[in-house]
Short mmCIF file of N, CA, C and O in Angstrom, two decimals:
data_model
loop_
_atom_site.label_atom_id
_atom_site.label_comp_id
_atom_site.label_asym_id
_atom_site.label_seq_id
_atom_site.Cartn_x
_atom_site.Cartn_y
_atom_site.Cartn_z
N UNK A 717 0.84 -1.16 0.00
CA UNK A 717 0.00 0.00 0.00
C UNK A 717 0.89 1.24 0.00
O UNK A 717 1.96 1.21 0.61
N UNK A 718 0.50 2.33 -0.66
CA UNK A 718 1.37 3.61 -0.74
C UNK A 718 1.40 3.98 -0.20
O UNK A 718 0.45 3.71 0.54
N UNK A 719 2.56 5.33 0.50
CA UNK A 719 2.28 6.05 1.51
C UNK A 719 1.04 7.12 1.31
O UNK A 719 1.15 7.87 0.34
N UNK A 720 0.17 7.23 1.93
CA UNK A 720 -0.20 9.17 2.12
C UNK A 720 -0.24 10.29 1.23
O UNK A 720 -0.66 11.12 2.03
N UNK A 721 -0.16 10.73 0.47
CA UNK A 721 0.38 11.81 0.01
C UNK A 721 -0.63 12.89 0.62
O UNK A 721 -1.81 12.72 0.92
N UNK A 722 0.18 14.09 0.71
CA UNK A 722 -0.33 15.58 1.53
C UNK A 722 -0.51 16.08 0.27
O UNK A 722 0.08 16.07 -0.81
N UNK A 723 -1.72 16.63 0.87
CA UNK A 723 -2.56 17.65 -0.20
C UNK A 723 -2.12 19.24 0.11
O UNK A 723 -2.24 20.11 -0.75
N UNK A 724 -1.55 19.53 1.54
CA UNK A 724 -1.17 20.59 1.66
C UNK A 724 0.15 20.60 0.70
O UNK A 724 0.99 19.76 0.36
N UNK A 725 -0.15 22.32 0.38
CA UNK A 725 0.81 22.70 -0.83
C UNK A 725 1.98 23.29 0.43
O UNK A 725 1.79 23.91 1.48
N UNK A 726 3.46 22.68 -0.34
CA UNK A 726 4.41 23.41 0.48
C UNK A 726 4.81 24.65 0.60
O UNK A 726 4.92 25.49 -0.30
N UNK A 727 5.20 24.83 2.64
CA UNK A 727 5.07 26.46 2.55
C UNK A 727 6.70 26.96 1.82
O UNK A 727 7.63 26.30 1.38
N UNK A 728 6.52 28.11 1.93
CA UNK A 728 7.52 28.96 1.62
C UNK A 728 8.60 28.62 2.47
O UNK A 728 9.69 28.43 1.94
N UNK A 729 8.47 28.49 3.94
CA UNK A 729 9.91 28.11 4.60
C UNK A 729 10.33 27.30 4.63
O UNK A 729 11.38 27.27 5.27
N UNK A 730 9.76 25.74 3.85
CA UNK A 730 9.62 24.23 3.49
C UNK A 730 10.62 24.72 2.20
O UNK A 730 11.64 24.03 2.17
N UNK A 731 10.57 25.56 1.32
CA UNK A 731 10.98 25.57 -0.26
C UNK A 731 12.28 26.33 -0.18
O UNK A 731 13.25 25.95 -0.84
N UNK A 732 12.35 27.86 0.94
CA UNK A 732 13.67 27.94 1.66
C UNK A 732 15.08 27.01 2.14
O UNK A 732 16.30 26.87 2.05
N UNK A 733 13.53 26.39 2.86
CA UNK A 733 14.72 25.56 3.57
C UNK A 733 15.50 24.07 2.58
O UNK A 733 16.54 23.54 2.99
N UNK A 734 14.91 23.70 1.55
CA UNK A 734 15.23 22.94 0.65
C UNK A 734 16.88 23.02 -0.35
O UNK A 734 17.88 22.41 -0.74
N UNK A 735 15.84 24.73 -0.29
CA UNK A 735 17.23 25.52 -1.08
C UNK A 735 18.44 25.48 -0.52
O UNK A 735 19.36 25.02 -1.18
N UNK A 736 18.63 25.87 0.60
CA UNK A 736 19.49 26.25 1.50
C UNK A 736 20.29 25.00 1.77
O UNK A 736 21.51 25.04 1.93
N UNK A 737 19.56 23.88 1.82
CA UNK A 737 20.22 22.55 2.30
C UNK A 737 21.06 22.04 1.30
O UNK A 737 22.14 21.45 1.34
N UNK A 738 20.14 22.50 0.18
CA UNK A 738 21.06 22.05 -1.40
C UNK A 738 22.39 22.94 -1.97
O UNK A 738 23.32 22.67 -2.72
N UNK A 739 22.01 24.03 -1.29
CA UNK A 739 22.95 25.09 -1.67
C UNK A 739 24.31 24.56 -0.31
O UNK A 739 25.44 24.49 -0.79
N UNK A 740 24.24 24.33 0.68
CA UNK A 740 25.13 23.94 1.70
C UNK A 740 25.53 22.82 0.94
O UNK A 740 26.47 23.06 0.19
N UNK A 741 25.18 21.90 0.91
CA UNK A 741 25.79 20.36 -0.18
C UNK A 741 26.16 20.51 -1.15
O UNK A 741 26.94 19.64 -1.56
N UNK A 742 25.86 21.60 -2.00
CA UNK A 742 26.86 21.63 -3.23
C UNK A 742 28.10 22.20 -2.59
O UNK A 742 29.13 21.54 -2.71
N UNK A 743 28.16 23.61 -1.77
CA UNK A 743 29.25 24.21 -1.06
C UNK A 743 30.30 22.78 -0.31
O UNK A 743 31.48 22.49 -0.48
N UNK A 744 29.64 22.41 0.19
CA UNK A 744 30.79 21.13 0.93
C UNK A 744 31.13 20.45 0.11
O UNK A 744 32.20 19.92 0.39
N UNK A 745 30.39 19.93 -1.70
CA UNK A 745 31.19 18.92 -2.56
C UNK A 745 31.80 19.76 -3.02
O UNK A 745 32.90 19.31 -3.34
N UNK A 746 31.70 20.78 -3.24
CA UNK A 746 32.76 21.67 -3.80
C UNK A 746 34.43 21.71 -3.06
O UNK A 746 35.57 21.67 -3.53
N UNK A 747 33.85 21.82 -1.64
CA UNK A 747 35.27 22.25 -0.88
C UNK A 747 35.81 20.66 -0.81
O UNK A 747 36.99 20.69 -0.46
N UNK A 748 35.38 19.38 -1.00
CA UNK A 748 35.82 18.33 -0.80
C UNK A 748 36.66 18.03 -2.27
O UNK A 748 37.76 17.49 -2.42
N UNK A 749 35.86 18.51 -3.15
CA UNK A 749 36.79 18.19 -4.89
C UNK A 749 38.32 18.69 -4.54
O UNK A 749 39.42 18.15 -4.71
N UNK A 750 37.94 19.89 -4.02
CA UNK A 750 38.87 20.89 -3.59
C UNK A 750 40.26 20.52 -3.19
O UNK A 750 41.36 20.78 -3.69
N UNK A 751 39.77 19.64 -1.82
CA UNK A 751 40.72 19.46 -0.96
C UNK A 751 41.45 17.82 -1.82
O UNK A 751 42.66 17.63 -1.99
N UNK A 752 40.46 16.95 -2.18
CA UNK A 752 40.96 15.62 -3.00
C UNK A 752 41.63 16.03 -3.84
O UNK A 752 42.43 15.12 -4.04
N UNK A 753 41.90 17.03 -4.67
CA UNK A 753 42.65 17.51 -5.77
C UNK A 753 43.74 17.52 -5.44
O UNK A 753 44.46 16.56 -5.73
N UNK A 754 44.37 18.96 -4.50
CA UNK A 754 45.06 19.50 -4.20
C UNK A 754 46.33 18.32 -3.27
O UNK A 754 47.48 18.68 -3.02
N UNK A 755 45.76 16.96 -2.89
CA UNK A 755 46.31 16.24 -2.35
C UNK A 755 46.70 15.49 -3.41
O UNK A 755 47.75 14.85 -3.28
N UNK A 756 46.09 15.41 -4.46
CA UNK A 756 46.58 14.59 -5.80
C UNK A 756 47.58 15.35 -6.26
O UNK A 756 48.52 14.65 -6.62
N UNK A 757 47.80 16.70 -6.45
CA UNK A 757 48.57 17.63 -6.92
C UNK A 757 49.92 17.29 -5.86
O UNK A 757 51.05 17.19 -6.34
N UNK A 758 49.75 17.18 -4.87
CA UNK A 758 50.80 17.38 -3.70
C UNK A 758 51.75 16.18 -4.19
O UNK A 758 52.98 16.24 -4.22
N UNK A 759 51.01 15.14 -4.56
CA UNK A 759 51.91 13.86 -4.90
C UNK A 759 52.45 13.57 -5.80
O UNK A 759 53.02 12.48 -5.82
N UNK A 760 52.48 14.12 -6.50
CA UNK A 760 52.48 14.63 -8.13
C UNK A 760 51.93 13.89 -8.91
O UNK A 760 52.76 13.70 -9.80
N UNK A 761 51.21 13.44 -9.10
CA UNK A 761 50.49 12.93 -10.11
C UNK A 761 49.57 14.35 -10.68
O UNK A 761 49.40 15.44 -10.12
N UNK A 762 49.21 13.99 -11.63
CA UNK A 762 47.91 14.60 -12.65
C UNK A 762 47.07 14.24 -13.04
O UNK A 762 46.92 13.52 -14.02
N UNK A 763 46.21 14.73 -12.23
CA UNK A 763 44.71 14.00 -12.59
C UNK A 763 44.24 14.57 -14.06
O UNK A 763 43.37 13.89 -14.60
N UNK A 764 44.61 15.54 -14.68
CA UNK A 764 44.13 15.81 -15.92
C UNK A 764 45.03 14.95 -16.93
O UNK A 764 44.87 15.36 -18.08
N UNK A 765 46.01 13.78 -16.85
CA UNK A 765 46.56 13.56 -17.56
C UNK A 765 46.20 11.66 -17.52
O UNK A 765 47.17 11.01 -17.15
N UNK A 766 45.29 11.05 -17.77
CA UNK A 766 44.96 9.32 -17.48
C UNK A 766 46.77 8.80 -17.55
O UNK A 766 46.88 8.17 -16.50
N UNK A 767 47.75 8.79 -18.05
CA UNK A 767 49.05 8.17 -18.49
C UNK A 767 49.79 8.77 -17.32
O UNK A 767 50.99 8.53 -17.19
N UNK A 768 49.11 9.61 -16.38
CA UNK A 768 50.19 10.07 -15.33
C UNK A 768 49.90 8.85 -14.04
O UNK A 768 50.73 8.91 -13.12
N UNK A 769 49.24 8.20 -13.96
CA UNK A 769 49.21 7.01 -12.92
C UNK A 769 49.33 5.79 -13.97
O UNK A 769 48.51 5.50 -14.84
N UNK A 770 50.94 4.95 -13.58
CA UNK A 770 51.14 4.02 -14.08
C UNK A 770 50.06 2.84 -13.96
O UNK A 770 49.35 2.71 -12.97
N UNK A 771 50.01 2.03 -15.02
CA UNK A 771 48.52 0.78 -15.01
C UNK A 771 49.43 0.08 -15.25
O UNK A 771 50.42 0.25 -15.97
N UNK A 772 48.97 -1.04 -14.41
CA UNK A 772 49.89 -2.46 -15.27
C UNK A 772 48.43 -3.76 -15.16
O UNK A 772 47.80 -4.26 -14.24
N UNK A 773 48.42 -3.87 -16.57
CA UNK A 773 47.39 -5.26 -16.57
C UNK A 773 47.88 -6.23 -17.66
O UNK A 773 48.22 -6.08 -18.83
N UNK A 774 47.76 -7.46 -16.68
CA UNK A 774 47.95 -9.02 -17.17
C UNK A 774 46.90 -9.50 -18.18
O UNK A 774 45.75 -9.22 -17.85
N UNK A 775 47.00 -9.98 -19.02
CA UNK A 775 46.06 -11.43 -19.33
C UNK A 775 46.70 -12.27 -19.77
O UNK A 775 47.78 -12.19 -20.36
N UNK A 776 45.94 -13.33 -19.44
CA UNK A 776 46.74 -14.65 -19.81
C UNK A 776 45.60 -15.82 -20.10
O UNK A 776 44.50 -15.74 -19.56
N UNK A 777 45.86 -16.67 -20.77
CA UNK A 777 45.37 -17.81 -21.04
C UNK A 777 45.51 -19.10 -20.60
O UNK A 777 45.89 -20.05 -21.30
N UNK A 778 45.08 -19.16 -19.00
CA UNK A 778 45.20 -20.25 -18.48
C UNK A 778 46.65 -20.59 -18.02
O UNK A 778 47.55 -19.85 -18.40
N UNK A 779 46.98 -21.79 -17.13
CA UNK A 779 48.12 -21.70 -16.88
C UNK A 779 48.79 -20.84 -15.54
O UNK A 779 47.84 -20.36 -14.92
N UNK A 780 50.05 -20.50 -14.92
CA UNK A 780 50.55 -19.86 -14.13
C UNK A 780 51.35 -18.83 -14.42
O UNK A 780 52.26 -18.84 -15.24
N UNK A 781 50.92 -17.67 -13.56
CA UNK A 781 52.68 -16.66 -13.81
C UNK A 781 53.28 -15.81 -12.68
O UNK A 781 52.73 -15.31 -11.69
N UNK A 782 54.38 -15.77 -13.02
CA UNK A 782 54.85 -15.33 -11.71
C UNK A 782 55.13 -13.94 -12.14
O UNK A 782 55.79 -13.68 -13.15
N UNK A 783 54.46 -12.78 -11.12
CA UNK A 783 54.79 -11.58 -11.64
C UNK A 783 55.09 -10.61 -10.48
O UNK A 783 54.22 -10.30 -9.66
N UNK A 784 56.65 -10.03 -10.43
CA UNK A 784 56.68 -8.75 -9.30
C UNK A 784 57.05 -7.86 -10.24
O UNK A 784 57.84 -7.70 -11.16
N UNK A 785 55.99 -7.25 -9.51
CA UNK A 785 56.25 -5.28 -10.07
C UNK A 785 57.67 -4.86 -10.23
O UNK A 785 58.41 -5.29 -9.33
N UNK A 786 58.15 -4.25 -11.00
CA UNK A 786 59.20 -3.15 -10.75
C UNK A 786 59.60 -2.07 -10.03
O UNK A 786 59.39 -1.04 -10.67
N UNK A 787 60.20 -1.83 -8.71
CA UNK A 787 59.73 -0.68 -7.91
C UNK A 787 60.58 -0.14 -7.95
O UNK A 787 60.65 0.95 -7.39
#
């Protein structure tokens, strides 16, 4: 069974306060991109560049392998 739905139309400090909550949550993902960046920057990598974090991927066809990284 569904919930309820209210027939009262929402007030004005209901549509305020919506705003405001959404406007605070974009402000905090903002300052969080912010701060995740700037720690990517610190390490040097480049996040605008995909080839600046080394990938290493295997495939193989069955069978065993022995594999250490290069460090």
């Amino acid at each position: 069974m569904p919930a309820p739905t209210s027939t009262r139309p929402k007030t004005l400090f209901r549509k305020v306060e919506r705003a405001s909550v959404g406007f605070l949550m974009a402000i905090m993902a903002w300052a969080l991109e912010r701060i995740v960046m700037r720690g990517i920057r610190k390490e040097g990598g480049d996040p605008k560049h995909p080839s600046a974090a080394e990938t290493t991927s295997i495939t193989t066809k069955g069978g065993d392998i022995d594999f250490e990284p290069e460090l």
